Short mmCIF file of C-alpha atoms in Angstrom, two decimals:
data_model
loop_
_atom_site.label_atom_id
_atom_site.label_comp_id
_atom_site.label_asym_id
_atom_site.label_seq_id
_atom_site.Cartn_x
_atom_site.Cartn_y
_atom_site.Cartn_z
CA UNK M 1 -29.35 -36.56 -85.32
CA UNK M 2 -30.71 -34.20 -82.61
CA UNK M 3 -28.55 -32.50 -80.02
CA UNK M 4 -27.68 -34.18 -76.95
CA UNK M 5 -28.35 -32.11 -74.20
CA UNK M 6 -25.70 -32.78 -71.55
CA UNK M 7 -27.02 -30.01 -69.01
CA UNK M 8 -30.95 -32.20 -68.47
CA UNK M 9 -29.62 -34.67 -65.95
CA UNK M 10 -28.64 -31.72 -64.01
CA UNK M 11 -31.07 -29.28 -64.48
CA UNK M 12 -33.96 -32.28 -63.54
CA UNK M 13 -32.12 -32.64 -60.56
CA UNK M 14 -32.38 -29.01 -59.95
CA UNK M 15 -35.95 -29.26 -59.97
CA UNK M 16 -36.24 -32.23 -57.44
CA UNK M 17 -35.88 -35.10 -60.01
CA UNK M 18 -32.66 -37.06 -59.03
CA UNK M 19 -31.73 -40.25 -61.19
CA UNK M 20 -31.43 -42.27 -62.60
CA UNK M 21 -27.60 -43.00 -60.91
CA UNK M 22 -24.78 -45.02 -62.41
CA UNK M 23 -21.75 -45.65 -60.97
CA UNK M 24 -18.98 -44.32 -63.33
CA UNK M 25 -21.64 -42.38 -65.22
CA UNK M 26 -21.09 -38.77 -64.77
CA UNK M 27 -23.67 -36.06 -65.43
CA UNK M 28 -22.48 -32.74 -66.35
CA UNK M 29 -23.34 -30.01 -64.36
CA UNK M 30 -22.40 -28.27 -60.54
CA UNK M 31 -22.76 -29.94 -57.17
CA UNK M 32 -21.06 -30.19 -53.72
CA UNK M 33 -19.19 -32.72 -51.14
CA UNK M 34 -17.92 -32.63 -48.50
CA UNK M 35 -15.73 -34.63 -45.82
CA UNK M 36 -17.91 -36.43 -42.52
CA UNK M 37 -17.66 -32.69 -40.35
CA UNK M 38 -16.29 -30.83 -42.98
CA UNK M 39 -17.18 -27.97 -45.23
CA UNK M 40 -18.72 -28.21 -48.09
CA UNK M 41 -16.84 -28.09 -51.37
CA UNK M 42 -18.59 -27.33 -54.70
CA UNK M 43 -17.74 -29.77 -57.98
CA UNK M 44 -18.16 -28.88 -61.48
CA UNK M 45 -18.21 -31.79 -64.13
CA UNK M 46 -18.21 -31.08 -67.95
CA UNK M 47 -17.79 -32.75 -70.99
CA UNK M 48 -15.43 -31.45 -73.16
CA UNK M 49 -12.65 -32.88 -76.37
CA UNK M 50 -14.65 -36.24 -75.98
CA UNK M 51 -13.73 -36.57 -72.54
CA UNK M 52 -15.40 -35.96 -69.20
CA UNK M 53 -13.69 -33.59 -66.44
CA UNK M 54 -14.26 -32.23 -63.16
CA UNK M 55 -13.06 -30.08 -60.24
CA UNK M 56 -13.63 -30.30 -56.74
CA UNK M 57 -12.87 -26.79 -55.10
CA UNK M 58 -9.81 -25.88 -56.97
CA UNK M 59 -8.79 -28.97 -57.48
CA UNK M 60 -8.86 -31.43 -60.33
CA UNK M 61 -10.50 -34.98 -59.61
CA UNK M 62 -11.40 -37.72 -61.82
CA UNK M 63 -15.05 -37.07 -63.12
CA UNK M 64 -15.95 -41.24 -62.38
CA UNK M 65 -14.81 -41.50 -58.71
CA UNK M 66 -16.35 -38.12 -57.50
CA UNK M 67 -19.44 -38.10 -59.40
CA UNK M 68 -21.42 -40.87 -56.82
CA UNK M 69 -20.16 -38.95 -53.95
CA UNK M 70 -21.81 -35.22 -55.53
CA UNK M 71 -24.49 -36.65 -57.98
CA UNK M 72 -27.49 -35.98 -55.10
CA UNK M 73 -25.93 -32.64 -53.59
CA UNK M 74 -26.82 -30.55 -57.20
CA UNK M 75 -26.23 -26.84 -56.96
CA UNK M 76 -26.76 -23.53 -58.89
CA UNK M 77 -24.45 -21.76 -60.97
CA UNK M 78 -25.02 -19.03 -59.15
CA UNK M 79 -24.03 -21.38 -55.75
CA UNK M 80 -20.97 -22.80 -57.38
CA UNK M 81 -19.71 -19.22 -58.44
CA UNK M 82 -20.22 -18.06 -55.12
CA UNK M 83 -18.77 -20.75 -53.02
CA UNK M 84 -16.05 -20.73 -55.79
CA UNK M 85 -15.19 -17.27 -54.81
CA UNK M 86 -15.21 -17.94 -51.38
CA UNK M 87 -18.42 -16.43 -50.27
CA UNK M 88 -19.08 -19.91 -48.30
CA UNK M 89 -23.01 -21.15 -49.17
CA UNK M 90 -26.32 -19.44 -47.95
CA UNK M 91 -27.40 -22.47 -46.14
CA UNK M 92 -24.31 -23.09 -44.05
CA UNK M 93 -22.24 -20.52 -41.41
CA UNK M 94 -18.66 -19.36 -43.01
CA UNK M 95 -16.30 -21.02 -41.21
CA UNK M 96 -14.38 -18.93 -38.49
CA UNK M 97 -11.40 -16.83 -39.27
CA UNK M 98 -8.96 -18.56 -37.20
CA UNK M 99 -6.49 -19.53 -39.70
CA UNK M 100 -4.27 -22.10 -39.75
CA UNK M 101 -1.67 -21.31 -36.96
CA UNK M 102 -3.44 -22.77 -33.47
CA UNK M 103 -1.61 -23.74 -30.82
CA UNK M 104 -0.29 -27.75 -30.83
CA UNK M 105 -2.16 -28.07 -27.49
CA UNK M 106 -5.45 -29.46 -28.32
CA UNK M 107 -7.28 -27.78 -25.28
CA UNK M 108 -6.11 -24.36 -26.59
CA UNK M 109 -7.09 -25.20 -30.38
CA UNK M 110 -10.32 -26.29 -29.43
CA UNK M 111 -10.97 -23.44 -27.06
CA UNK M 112 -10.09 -20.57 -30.13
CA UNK M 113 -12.34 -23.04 -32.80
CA UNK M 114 -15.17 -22.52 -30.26
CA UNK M 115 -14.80 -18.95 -29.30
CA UNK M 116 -15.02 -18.04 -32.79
CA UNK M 117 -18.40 -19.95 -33.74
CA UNK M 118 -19.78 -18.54 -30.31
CA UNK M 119 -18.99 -15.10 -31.57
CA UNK M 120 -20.84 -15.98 -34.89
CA UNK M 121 -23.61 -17.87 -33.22
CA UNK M 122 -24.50 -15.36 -31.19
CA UNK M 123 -24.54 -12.84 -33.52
CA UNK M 124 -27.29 -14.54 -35.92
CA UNK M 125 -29.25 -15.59 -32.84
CA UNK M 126 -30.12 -11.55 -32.56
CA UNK M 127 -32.13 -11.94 -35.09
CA UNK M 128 -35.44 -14.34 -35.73
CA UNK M 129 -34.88 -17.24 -38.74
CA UNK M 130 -37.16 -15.95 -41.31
CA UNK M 131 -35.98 -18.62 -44.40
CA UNK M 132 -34.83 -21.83 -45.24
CA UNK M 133 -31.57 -21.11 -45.99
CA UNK M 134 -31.50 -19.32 -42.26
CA UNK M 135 -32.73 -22.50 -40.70
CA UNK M 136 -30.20 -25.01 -42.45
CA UNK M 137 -27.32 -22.54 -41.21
CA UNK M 138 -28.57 -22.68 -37.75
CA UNK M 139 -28.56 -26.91 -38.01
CA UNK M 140 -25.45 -26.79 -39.13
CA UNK M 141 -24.11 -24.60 -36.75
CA UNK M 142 -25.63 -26.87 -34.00
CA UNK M 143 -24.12 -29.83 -35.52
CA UNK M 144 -20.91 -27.70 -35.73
CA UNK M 145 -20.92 -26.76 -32.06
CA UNK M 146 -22.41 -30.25 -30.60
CA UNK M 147 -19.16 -32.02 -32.57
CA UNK M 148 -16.99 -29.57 -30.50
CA UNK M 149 -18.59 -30.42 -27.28
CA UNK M 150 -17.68 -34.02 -28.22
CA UNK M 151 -14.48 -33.66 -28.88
CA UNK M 152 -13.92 -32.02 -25.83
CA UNK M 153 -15.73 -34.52 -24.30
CA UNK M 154 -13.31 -37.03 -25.89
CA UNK M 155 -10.22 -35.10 -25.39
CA UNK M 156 -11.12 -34.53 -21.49
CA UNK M 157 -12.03 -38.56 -21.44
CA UNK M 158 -8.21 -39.34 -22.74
CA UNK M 159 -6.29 -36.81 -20.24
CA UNK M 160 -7.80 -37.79 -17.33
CA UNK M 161 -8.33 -41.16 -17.74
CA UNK M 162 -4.57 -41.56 -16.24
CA UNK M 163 -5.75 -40.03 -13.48
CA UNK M 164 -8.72 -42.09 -12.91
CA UNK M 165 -6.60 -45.19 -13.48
CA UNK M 166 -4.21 -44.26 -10.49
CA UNK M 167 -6.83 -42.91 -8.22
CA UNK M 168 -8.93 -46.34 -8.52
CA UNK M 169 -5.52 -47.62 -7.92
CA UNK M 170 -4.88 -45.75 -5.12
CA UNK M 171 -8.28 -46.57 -3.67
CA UNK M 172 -7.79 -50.28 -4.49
CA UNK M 173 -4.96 -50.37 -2.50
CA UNK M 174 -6.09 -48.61 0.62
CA UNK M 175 -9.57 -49.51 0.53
CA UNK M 176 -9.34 -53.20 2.94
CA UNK M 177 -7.16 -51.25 5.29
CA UNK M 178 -9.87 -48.62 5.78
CA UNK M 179 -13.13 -50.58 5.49
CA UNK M 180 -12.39 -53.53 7.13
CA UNK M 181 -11.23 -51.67 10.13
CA UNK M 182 -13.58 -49.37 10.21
CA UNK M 183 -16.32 -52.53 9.87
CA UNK M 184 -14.82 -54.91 13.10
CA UNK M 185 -14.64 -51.51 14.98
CA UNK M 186 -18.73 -51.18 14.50
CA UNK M 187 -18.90 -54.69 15.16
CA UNK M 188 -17.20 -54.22 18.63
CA UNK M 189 -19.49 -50.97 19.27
CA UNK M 190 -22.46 -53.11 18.43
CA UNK M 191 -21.20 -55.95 20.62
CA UNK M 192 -21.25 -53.26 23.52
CA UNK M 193 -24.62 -52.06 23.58
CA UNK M 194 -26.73 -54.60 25.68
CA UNK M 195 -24.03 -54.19 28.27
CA UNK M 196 -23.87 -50.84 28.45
CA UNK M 197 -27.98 -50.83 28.37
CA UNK M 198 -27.93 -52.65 31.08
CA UNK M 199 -25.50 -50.93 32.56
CA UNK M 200 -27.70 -47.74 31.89
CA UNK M 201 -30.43 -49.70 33.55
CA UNK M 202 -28.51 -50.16 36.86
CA UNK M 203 -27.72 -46.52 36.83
CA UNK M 204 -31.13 -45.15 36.50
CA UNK M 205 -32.14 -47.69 39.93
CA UNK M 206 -29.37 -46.15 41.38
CA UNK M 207 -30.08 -42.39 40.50
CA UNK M 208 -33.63 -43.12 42.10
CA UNK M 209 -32.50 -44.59 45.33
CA UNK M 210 -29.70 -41.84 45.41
CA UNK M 211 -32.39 -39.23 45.01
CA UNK M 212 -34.46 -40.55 47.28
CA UNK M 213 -31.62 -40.59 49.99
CA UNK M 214 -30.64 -37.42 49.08
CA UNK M 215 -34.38 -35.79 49.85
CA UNK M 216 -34.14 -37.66 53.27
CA UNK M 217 -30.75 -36.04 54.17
CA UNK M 218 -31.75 -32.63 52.93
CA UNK M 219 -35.17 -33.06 55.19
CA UNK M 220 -32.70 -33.61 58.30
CA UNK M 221 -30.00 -30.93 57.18
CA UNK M 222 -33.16 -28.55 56.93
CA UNK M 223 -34.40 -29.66 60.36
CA UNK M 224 -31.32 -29.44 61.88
CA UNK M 225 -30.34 -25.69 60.83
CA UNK M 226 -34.12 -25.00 61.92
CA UNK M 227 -33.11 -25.96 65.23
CA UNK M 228 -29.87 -24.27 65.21
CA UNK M 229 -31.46 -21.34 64.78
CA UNK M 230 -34.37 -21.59 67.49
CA UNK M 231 -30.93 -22.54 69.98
CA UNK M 232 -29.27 -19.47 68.72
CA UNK M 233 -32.37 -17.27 69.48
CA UNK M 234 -32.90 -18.75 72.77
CA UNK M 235 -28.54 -17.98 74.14
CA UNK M 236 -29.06 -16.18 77.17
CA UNK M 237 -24.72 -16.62 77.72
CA UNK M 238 -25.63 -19.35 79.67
CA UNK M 239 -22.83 -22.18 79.32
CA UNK M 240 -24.80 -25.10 78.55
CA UNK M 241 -27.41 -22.43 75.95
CA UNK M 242 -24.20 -21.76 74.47
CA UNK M 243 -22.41 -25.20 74.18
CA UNK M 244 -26.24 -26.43 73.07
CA UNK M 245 -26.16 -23.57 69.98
CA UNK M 246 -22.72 -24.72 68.86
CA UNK M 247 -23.51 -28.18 67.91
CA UNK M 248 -26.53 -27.68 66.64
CA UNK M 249 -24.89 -25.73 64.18
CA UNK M 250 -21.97 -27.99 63.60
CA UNK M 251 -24.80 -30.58 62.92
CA UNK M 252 -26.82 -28.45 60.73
CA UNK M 253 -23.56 -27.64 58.80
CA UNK M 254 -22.34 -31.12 58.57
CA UNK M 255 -25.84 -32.26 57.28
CA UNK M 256 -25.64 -29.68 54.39
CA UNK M 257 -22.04 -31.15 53.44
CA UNK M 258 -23.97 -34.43 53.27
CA UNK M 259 -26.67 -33.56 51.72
CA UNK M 260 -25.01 -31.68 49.12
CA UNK M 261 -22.85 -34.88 48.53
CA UNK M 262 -26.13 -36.59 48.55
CA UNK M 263 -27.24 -34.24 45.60
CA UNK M 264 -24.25 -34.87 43.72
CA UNK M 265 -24.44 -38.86 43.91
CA UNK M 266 -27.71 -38.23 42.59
CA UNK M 267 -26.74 -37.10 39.52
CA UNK M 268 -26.78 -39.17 36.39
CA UNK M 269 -23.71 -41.26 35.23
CA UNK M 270 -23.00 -42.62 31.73
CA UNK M 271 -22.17 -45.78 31.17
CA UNK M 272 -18.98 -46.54 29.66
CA UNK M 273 -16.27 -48.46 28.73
CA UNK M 274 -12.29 -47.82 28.02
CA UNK M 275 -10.17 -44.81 28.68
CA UNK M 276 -9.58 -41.77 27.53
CA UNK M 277 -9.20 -41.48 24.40
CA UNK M 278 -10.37 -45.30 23.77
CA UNK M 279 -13.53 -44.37 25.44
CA UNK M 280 -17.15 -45.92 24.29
CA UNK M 281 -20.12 -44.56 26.01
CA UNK M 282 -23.90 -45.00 25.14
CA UNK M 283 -25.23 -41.97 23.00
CA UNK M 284 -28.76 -41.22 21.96
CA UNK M 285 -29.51 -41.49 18.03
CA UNK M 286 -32.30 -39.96 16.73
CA UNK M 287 -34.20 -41.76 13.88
CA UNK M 288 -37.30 -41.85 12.13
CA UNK M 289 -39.85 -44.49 12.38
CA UNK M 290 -42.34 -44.34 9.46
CA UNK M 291 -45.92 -45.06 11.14
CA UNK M 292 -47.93 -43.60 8.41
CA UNK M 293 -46.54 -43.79 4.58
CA UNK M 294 -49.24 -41.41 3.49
CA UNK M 295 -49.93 -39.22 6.23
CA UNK M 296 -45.81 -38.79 6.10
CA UNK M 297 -45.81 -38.22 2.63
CA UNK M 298 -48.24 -35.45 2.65
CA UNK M 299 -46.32 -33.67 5.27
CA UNK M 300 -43.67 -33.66 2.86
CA UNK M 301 -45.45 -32.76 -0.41
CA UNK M 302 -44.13 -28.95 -0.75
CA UNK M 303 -40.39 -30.36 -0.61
CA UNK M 304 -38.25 -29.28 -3.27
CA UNK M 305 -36.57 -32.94 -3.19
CA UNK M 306 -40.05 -34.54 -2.84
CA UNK M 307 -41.23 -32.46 -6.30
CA UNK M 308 -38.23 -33.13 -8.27
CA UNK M 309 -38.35 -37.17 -7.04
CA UNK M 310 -42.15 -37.56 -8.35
CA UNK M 311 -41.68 -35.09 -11.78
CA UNK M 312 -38.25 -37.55 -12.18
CA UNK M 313 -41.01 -40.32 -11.73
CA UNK M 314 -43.62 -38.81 -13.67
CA UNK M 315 -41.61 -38.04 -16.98
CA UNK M 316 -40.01 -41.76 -17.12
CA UNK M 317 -44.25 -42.93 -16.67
CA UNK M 318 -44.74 -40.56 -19.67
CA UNK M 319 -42.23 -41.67 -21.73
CA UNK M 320 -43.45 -45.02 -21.26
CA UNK M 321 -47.07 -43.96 -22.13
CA UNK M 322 -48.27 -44.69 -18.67
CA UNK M 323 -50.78 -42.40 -17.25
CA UNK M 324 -50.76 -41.92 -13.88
CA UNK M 325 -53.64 -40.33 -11.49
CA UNK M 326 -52.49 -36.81 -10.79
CA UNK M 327 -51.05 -36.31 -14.69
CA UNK M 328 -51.19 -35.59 -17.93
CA UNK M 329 -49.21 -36.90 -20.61
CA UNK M 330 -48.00 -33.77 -23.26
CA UNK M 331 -45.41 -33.18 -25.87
CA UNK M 332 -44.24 -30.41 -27.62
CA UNK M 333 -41.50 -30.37 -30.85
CA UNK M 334 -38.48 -28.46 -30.38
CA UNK M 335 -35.15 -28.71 -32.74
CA UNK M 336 -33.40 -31.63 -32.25
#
């Protein structure tokens, strides 16, 4: 009878050939598992005193129940002896010396796991990736770091989410009081405004006719100090010169108190309503009334918010496979 050898499943899978697979059908010869997120662990199965055997790291296993879980990860002997050792595997980071002593506080745990594959990280990023083996490290260690990210993601989700839950209960509970409010006092503004525009209206005929009354008495104050000074030029200590010069200077003064009074009811008034501190007057709001979309939009073009709007636009229209005018569509691979 010729020799059985036990090694060709193995060594076929070495060489790319995997199969065929039977459950509870063990194939003798190295391979590694591993965990969801954990390292890998290599597995050596052998035949041996008519019965089959196996070891997963340094443990023993049952040959039958690990063999499906290792049977398409085959390895080297050279691999196995090395991960066996402890030299970790040349397509995969060693895992960070942080040892087993972190701090029960998950934030602080988390915070040493990822200082220590930064320091690693950015150590082998000095260098270009030149191999395979390289280039399956650095997806690992991507995976690695992205599953840290999420689980600080998750753990930051779970400690504040107490804190979201009593703020939206905190708003929930306040938020009538101050909208509502806040809503019927607009309401009463907006109720205000053709009164007070009318009111506005009334002022502006009075302002004219106040104006205008104003030039008339400041015509007569100006004629009247005109003639106080042609009676003060003329006093010759005569009695009547004299009484003559005093009131046309008492009317010249008393027309310059008017029409400075005159001048001041000539000013503008707001129109209000309430009191102090309750008080509602009309105020000018400036707004913008679009006339022309495109002319507008053009005068806008060399906006940073206007560019980062229409690229925003532009991508989602590429993504969809829509060309627009103006564009190209492009792509380019990166890791992923």
């Amino acid at each position: 009878m010729a020799e059985v050898n036990l090694w060709t499943w193995w060594q076929n899978a070495l060489a790319g050939t995997i199969g065929p697979i039977h459950d509870g059908d063990p194939q003798q010869g190295y391979y590694r598992t591993r965990f969801k997120d954990k390292p890998w662990e290599p597995v050596a199965i052998w035949f041996e005193d008519g019965k089959w055997h196996a070891m997963r790291g340094d443990r023993q296993v049952d040959a039958s129940d690990i063999w499906t879980w290792c049977c398409r990860n085959p390895i080297t002997y050279e691999a196995y002896t090395k991960a066996i050792e402890g030299a970790g595997w040349d397509d995969e980071p060693e895992a960070p010396a942080i040892g087993h002593n972190l701090p029960s506080d998950p934030f602080e745990a988390l915070q040493i796991e990822f200082a220590a594959e930064r320091e690693q990280a950015e150590a082998f990023m000095k260098k270009p990736i030149t191999t395979q083996a390289e280039a399956d490290r650095a997806a690992i260690w991507s995976k690695r770091l992205s599953t840290i990210a999420k689980k600080a993601t998750d753990l930051h989700k779970v400690e504040k989410q107490p804190h979201l839950d009593a703020g939206r209960n905190v708003d929930n509970k306040w938020r009538e009081l101050k909208e509502e409010p806040d809503a019927i006092s607009k309401k009463l503004k907006r109720h205000m405004d053709a009164f007070l525009q009318e009111e506005a209206r009334k002022e502006r005929e009075r302002q004219a006719a106040a104006r205008l009354e104003a030039d008339r008495i400041q015509r007569e104050a100006d004629a009247a100090r005109v003639a106080a000074e042609k009676a003060a030029a003329k006093n010759d200590n005569d009695a009547a010169a004299v009484a003559a010069q005093n009131n046309a200077i008492a009317e010249a003064e008393r027309l310059a108190a008017q029409a400075a009074q005159a001048e001041r009811d000539a000013q503008a008034r707001n129109a209000s309503a309430g009191r102090t501190g309750a008080k509602v007057s009309l105020r000018t709001f400036v707004f913008a009334e679009i006339t022309d979309f495109d002319a507008l939009l053009m005068a806008l073009k060399d906006r940073a918010e206007i560019k980062e709007v229409v690229e925003t636009l532009a991508n989602r229209a590429a993504r969809s496979g829509v060309k627009l005018a103006g564009m190209a569509i492009r792509s380019e691979q990166r890791a992923a």
